[in-house]
XYZ file of C-alpha atoms in Angstrom:
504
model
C 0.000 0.000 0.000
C 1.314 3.257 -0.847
C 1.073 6.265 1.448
C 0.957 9.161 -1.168
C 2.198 12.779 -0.474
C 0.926 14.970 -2.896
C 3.800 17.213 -3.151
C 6.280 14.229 -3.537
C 4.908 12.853 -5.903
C 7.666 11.454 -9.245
C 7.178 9.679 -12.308
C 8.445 6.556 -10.553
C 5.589 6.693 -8.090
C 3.082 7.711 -11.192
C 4.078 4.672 -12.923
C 3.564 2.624 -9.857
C -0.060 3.810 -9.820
C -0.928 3.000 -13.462
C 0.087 -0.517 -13.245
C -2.407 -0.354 -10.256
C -0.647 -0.453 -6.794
C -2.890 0.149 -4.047
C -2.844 3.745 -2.481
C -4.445 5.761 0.377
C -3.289 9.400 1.204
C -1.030 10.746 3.905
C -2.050 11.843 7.318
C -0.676 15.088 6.432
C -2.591 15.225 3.837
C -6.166 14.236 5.506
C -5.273 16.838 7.835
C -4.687 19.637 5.160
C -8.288 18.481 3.603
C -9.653 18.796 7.342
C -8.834 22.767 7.566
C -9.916 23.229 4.125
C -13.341 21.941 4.750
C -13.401 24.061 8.247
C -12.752 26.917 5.929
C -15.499 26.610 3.709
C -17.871 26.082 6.810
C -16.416 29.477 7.609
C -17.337 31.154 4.656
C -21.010 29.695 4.311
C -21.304 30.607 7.896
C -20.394 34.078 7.302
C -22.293 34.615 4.511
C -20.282 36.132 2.185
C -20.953 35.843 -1.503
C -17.831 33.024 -3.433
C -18.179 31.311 -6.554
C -19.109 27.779 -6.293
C -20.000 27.980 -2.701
C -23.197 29.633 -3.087
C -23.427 30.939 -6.365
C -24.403 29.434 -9.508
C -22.150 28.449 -12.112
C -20.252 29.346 -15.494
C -22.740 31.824 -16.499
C -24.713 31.526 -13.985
C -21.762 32.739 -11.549
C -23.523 35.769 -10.544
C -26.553 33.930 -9.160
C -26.543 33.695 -5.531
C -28.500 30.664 -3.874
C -29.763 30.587 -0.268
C -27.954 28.564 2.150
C -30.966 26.121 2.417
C -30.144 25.238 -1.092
C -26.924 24.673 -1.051
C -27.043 20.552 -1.202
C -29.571 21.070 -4.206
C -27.282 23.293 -5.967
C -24.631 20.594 -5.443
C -26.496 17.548 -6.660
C -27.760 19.409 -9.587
C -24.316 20.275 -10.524
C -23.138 16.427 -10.872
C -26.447 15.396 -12.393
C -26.334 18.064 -15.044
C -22.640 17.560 -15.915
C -23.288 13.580 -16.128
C -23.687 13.617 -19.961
C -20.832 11.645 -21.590
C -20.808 9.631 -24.839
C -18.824 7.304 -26.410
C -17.034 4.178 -24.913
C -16.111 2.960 -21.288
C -13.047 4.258 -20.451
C -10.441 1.775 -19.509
C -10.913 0.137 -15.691
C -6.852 1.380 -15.093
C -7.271 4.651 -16.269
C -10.558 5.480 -14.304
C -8.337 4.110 -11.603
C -5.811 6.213 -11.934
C -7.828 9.190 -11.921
C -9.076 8.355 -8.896
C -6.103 8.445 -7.440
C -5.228 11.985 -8.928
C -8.324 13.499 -8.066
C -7.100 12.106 -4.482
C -3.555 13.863 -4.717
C -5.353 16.912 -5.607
C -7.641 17.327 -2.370
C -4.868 16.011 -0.629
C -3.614 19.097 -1.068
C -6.064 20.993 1.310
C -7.095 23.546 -0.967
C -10.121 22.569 -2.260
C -12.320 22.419 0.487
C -14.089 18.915 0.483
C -14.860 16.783 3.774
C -12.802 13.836 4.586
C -16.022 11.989 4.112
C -15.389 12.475 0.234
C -12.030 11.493 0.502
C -13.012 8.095 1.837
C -15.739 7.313 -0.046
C -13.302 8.024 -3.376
C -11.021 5.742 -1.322
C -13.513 3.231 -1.111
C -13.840 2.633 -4.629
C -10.322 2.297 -4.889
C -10.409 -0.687 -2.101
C -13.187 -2.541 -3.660
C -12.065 -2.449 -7.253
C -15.308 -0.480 -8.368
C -14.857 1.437 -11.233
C -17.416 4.085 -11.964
C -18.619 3.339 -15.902
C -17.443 6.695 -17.680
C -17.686 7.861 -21.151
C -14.456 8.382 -22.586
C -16.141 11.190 -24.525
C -17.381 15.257 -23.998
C -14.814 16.824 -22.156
C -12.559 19.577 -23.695
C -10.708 20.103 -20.895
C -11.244 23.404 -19.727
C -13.464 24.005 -16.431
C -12.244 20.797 -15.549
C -12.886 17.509 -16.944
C -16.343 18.180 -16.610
C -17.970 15.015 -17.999
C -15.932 12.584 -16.874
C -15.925 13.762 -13.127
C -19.169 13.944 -13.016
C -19.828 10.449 -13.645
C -16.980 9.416 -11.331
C -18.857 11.805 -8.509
C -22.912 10.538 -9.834
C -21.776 7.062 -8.943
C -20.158 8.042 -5.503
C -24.387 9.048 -4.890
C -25.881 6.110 -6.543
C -26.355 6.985 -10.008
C -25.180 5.907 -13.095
C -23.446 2.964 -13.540
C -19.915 0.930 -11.362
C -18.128 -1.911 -12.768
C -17.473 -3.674 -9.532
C -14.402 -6.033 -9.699
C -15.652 -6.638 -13.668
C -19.239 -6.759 -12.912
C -21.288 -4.191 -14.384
C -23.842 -2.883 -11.598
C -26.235 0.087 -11.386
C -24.244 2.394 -9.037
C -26.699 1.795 -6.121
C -27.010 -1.795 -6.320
C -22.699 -1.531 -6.248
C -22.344 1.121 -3.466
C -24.926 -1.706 -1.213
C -22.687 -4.491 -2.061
C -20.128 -2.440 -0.544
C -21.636 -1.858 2.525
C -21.644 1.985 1.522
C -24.556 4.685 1.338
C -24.915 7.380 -1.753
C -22.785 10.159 -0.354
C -24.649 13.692 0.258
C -22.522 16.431 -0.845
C -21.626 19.498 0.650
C -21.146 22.993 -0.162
C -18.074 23.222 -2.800
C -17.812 19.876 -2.953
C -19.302 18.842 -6.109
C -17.459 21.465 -8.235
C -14.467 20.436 -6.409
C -14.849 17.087 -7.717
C -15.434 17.816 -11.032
C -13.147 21.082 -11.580
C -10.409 19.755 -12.060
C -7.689 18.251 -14.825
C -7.717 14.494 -13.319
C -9.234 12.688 -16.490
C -7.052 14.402 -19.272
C -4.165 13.591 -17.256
C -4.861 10.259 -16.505
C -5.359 9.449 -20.237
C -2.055 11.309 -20.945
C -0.429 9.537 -18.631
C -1.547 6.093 -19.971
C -0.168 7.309 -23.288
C 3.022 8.052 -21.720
C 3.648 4.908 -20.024
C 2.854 2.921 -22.878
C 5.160 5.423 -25.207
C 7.948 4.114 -22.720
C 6.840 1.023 -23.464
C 7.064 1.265 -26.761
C 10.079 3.706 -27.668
C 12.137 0.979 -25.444
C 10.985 -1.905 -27.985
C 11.600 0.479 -30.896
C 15.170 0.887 -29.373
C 15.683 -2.611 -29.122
C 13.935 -3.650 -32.398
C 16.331 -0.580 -34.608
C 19.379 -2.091 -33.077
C 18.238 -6.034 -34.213
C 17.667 -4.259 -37.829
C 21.054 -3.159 -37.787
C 22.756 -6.395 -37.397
C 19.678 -7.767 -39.878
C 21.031 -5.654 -42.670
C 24.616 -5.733 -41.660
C 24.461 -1.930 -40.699
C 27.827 0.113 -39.599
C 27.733 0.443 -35.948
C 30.146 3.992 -36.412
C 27.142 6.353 -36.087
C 26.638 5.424 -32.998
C 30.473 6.246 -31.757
C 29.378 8.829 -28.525
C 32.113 11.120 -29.960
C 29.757 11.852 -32.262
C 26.695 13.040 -30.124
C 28.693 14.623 -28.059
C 29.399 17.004 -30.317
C 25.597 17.677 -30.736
C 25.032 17.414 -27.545
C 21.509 16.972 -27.191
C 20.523 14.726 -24.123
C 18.746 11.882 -25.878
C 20.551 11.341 -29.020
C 23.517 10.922 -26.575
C 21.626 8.221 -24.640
C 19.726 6.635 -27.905
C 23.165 6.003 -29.699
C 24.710 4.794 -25.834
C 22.015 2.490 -26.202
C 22.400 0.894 -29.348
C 25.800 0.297 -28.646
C 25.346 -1.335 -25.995
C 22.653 -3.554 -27.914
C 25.201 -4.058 -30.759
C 28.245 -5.018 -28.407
C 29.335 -8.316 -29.109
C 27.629 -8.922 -32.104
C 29.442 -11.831 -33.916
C 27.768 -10.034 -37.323
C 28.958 -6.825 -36.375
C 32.417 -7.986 -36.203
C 32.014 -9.976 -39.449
C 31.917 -7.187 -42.019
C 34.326 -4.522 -39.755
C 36.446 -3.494 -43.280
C 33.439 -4.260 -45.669
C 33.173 -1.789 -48.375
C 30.617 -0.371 -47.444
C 30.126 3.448 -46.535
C 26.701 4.559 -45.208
C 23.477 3.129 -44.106
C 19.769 4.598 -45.028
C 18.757 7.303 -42.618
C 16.595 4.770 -40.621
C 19.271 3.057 -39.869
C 22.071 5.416 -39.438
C 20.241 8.422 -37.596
C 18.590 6.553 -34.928
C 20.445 8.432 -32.698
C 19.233 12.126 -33.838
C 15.674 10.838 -34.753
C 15.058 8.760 -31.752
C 17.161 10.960 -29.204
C 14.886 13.854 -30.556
C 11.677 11.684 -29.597
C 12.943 10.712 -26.364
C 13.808 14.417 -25.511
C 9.733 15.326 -26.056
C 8.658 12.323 -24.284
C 10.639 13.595 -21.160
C 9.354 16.707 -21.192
C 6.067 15.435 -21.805
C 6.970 13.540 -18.355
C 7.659 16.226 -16.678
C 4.355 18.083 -16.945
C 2.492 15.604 -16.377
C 4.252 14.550 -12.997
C 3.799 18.252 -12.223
C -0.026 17.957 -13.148
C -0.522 14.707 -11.642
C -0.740 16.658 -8.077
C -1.341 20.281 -8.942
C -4.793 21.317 -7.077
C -6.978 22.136 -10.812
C -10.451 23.094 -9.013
C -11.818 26.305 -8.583
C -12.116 28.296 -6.492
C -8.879 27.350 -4.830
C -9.326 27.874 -0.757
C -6.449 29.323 0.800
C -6.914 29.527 4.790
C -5.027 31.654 7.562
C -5.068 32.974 10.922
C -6.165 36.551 9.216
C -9.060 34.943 7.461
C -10.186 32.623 4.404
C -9.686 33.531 0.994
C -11.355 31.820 -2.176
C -9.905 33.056 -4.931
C -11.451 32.135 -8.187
C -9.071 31.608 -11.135
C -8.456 28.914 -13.973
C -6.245 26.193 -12.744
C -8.776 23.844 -14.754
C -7.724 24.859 -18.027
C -5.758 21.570 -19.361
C -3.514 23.531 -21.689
C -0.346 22.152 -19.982
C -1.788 18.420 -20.612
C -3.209 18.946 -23.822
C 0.181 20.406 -25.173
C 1.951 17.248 -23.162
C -0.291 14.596 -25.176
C 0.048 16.400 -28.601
C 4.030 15.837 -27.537
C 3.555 12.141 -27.415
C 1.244 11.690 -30.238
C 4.412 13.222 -32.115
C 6.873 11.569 -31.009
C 5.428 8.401 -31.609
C 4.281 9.216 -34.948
C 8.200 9.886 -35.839
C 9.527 6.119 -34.030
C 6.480 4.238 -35.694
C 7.529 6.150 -39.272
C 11.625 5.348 -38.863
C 10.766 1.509 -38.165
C 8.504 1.479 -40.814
C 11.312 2.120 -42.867
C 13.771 0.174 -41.616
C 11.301 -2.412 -41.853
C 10.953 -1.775 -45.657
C 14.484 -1.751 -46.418
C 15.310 -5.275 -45.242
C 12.385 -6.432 -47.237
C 14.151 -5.151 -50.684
C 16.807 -7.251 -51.931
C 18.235 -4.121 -53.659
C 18.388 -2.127 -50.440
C 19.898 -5.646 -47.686
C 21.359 -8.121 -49.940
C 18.503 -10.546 -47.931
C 16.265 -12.859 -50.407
C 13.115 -10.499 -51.495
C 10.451 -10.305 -48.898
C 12.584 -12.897 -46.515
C 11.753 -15.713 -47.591
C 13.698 -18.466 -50.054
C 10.899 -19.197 -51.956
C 10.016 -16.143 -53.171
C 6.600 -16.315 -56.066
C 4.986 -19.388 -54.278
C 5.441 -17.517 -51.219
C 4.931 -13.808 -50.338
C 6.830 -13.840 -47.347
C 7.099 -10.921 -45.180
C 5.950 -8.271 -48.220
C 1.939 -7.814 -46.547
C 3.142 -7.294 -42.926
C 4.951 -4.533 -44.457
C 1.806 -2.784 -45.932
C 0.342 -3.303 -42.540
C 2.720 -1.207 -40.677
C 2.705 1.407 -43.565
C -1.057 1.589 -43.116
C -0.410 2.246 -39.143
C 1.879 4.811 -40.120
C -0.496 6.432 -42.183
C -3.288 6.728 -40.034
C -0.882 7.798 -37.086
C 0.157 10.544 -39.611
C -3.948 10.972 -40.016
C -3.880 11.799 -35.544
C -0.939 13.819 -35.354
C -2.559 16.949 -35.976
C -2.711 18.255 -32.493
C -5.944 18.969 -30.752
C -4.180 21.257 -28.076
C -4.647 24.111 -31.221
C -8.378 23.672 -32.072
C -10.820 25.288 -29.200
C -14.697 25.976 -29.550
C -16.259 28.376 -27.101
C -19.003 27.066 -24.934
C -21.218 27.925 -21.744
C -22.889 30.682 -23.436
C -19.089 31.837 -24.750
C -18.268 32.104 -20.898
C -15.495 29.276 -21.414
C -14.009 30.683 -24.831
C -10.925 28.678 -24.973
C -11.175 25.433 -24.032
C -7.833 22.913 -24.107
C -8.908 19.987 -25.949
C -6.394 17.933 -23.753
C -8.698 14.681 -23.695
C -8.968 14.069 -27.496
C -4.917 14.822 -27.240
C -4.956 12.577 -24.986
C -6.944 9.474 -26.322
C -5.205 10.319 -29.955
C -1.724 9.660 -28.333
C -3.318 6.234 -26.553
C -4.148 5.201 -30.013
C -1.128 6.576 -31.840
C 1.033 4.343 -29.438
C -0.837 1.297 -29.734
C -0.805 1.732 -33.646
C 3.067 2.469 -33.174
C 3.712 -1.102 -31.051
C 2.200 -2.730 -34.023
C 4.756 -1.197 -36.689
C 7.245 -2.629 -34.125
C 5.998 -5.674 -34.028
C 6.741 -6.024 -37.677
C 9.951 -4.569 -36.976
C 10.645 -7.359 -34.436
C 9.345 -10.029 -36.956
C 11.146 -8.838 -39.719
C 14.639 -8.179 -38.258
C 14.665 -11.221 -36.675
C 14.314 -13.231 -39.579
C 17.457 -10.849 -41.235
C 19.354 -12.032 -38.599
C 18.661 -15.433 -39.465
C 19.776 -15.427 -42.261
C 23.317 -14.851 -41.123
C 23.812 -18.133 -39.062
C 26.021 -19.317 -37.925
C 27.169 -15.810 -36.936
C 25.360 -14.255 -33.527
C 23.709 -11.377 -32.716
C 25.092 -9.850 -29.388
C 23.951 -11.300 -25.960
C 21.470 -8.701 -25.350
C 19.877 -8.550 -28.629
C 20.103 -12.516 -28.939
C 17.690 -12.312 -25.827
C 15.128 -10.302 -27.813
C 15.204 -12.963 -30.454
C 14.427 -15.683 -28.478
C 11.356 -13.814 -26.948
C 10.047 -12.622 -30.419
C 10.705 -16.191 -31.675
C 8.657 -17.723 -28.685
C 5.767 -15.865 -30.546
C 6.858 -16.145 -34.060
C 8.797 -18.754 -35.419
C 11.366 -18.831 -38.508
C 9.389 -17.923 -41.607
C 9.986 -21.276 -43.871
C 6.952 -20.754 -45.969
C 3.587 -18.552 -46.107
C 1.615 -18.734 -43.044
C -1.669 -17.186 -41.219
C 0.049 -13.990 -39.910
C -2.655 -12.277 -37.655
C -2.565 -13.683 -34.362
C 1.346 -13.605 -33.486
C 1.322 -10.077 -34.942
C -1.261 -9.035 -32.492
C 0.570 -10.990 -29.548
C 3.502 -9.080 -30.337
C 1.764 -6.364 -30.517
C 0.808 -6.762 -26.924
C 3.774 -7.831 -25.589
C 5.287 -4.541 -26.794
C 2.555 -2.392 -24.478
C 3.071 -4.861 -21.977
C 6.568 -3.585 -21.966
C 8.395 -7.412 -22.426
C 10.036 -6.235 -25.622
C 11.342 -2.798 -23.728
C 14.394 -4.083 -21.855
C 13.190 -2.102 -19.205
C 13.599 0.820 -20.486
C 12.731 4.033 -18.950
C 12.186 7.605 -18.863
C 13.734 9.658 -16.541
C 16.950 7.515 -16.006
């Protein structure tokens, strides 16, 4: 069980979380939530007039509502903003916002009783996922949508998917042993203001961009030795003089890979003088993918604990202040996702190519397609075209979403982020991208076949035997599907990585 600080919280601890370690906050942090809500009870108490407390909302702001209606105002608030479309979003990323909309009350600046806090906590023990729609947020006055649904079900409507079961949410909370919780003032636009679902989807996209950039690593160093590639551009003398951080660790990387390589030494004083680009400027094009995916790291680990509601509470001995501002606005994530979608896009389109070179006899010397009965069979030419056609419709997603707004509330919220269609683009961009490597896997593998009785290196004979575990030698045509797809998956599932990962 992890005890979670929200201001130490690091990518390490993020990642933890996503693969779905169990988590409760700090006593530090309960406290900090406890003199939040005592502030709020100050301000309704006093009577003074503060957005969200006893006002309406968006344009509606300047609406004040009696205290007697301050529970109503609440529950309307969630009911009205419960009004996703689209599919289920995945069980570990509803998780995982969960847990951020945890670090961010943890805080103690949003003004929520402890009783919320435990019944989001509850959920989190019990393995009940509240069902919501992956679609109608834009990401700007929170995650609107997709909070609410995660806050209807904490009362008993809508719909929880209790360790896989698929209950009304009352029937679920009463299986649980819990009642629908009655909110307070603040506390429903505390829950749903707030960045928690776009980040969660970004960082799912991250994590499995780690994922697969470590594969793509690990699969562009197998091509090399497939086509008999120099291992010279990868001499750190040569970053070094460039000296951008992840080119220098990329072509560290492949070198390592490469060390050893019984083909590498084979052809040391062979004629000849360069490789393609895919080949020879993995360092530049992959180091330049790695550098966005850290950055894209690092906002989102800033994010991941930032308090995103609104009004923010900020209380002191010389009084409570609720300051209303715009916190909510996912710019920061939206920008972050775009990032990844990118970067992806770019290590999908380099093994793509790769991949097409060693299936030209012109371009590796190797028998056309891979296989030594070329005409009867195709060999390896269709899994090709598949990857191309990933490429192309990750080219179709990179256009980012972070610069396309609409206006809406009545043009009250006139720039909105977009960060959750960033977001899901760069989930599907990366799953489209660990299928291009899968080819890549499939196809230098059987280049480096070809070569026996001469040995790949150590480390990169290691990621043979695993991709040959799923896919055997190509001898003649076969059904191709299924051990593309479970290559596919052991990519996201990070077995093809090496452990690779950011931040190191």
């Amino acid at each position: 069980m992890l005890t979670l600080d929200p201001i130490a919280i690091d990518c390490s601890t993020l990642r933890t979380l996503w693969r779905g370690a169990p988590a409760h906050l700090s006593d530090d942090a309960l406290a900090a939530i406890d003199a939040s809500a005592a502030a709020v009870a100050r301000i309704v108490a006093g009577g003074e007039t503060v957005y969200g407390i006893n006002t309406g909302f968006g344009l509606l702001a300047q609406e004040r509502i009696p205290q007697e209606r301050l529970a109503e105002l609440q529950r309307n608030l969630i009911l009205s903003h419960s009004c996703g479309l689209g599919e289920a979003t995945p069980r570990h990323v509803t998780r995982l916002m969960i847990v951020l909309k945890l670090l961010g009350l943890g805080r103690g600046h949003s003004g929520v009783r402890r009783v919320v806090v435990e019944a989001l906590q509850a959920l989190l023990d019990a393995d009940a996922m509240p069902v919501i729609p992956s679609q109608g947020s834009v990401g700007a006055s929170g995650d609107l949508a997709p909070l609410a649904h995660m806050t209807a079900a904490l009362m008993g409507q809508g719909w929880i998917d209790l360790a896989g079961e698929r209950l009304p949410a009352s029937e679920a909370l009463e299986r649980m042993g819990r009642a629908p919780l009655e909110l307070g003032p603040k506390e429903g636009l505390a829950l749903i203001n707030g960045t928690q679902f776009s980040t969660a989807v970004a960082l799912d996209a991250l994590f499995a961009a780690e994922r697969v950039f470590g594969a793509a690593l690990h699969a562009g160093a197998l091509a090399v030795d497939a086509l008999k590639g120099s291992v010279k551009p990868f001499d750190p003398r040569i970053s070094a003089m460039r000296g951008q951080p992840g080119q220098i660790r990329v072509a560290g990387e492949l070198s390592r890979l490469l060390d050893g390589s019984a083909i590498v030494s084979s052809h040391h004083r062979c004629g000849r003088v360069q490789d393609p680009y895919s080949f020879r400027c993995q360092p530049q094009v992959m180091g330049a993918a790695l550098d966005l995916l850290e950055n894209a790291a690092r906002t989102l680990v800033i994010e991941a604990a930032a308090v995103t509601d609104n009004p923010i509470l900020f209380a002191g001995d010389e009084g409570d202040e609720a300051i209303s501002g715009g916190n909510f606005h996912a710019q920061p994530v939206a920008f972050a996702a775009d990032i990844i979608t990118m970067a992806l896009c770019e290590v999908a389109s380099l093994s793509e190519r790769r991949i097409s070179v060693l299936v030209d006899p012109k371009m590796s010397g190797l028998p056309a397609f891979l296989t030594d009965d070329g005409g009867v069979n195709s060999g390896l030419m269709i899994p090709q075209v598949t990857a191309a056609a990933l490429v192309a419709e990750n080219r179709s997603l990179a256009f980012p979403a972070s610069v396309d707004s609409i206006p809406t509330s009545a043009g009250q919220e006139d720039h909105v982020s977009m960060a959750p269609i960033a977001g899901r683009k760069a989930t599907t961009v990366a799953r489209n991208a660990a299928g291009v490597i899968a080819v890549e896997l499939i196809t230098a593998s059987q280049g480096v076949d070809y070569h026996a009785p001469l040995a790949t290196s150590a480390a990169l004979g290691d990621l043979h035997g695993k991709v040959r575990a799923i896919s055997p030698r190509l001898e003649a045509d076969r059904y191709w599907a299924d051990e593309m797809a479970a290559l596919q998956a052991a990519v996201l599932a990070g077995e093809m990585s090496g452990g690779f990962l950011l931040g190191q």
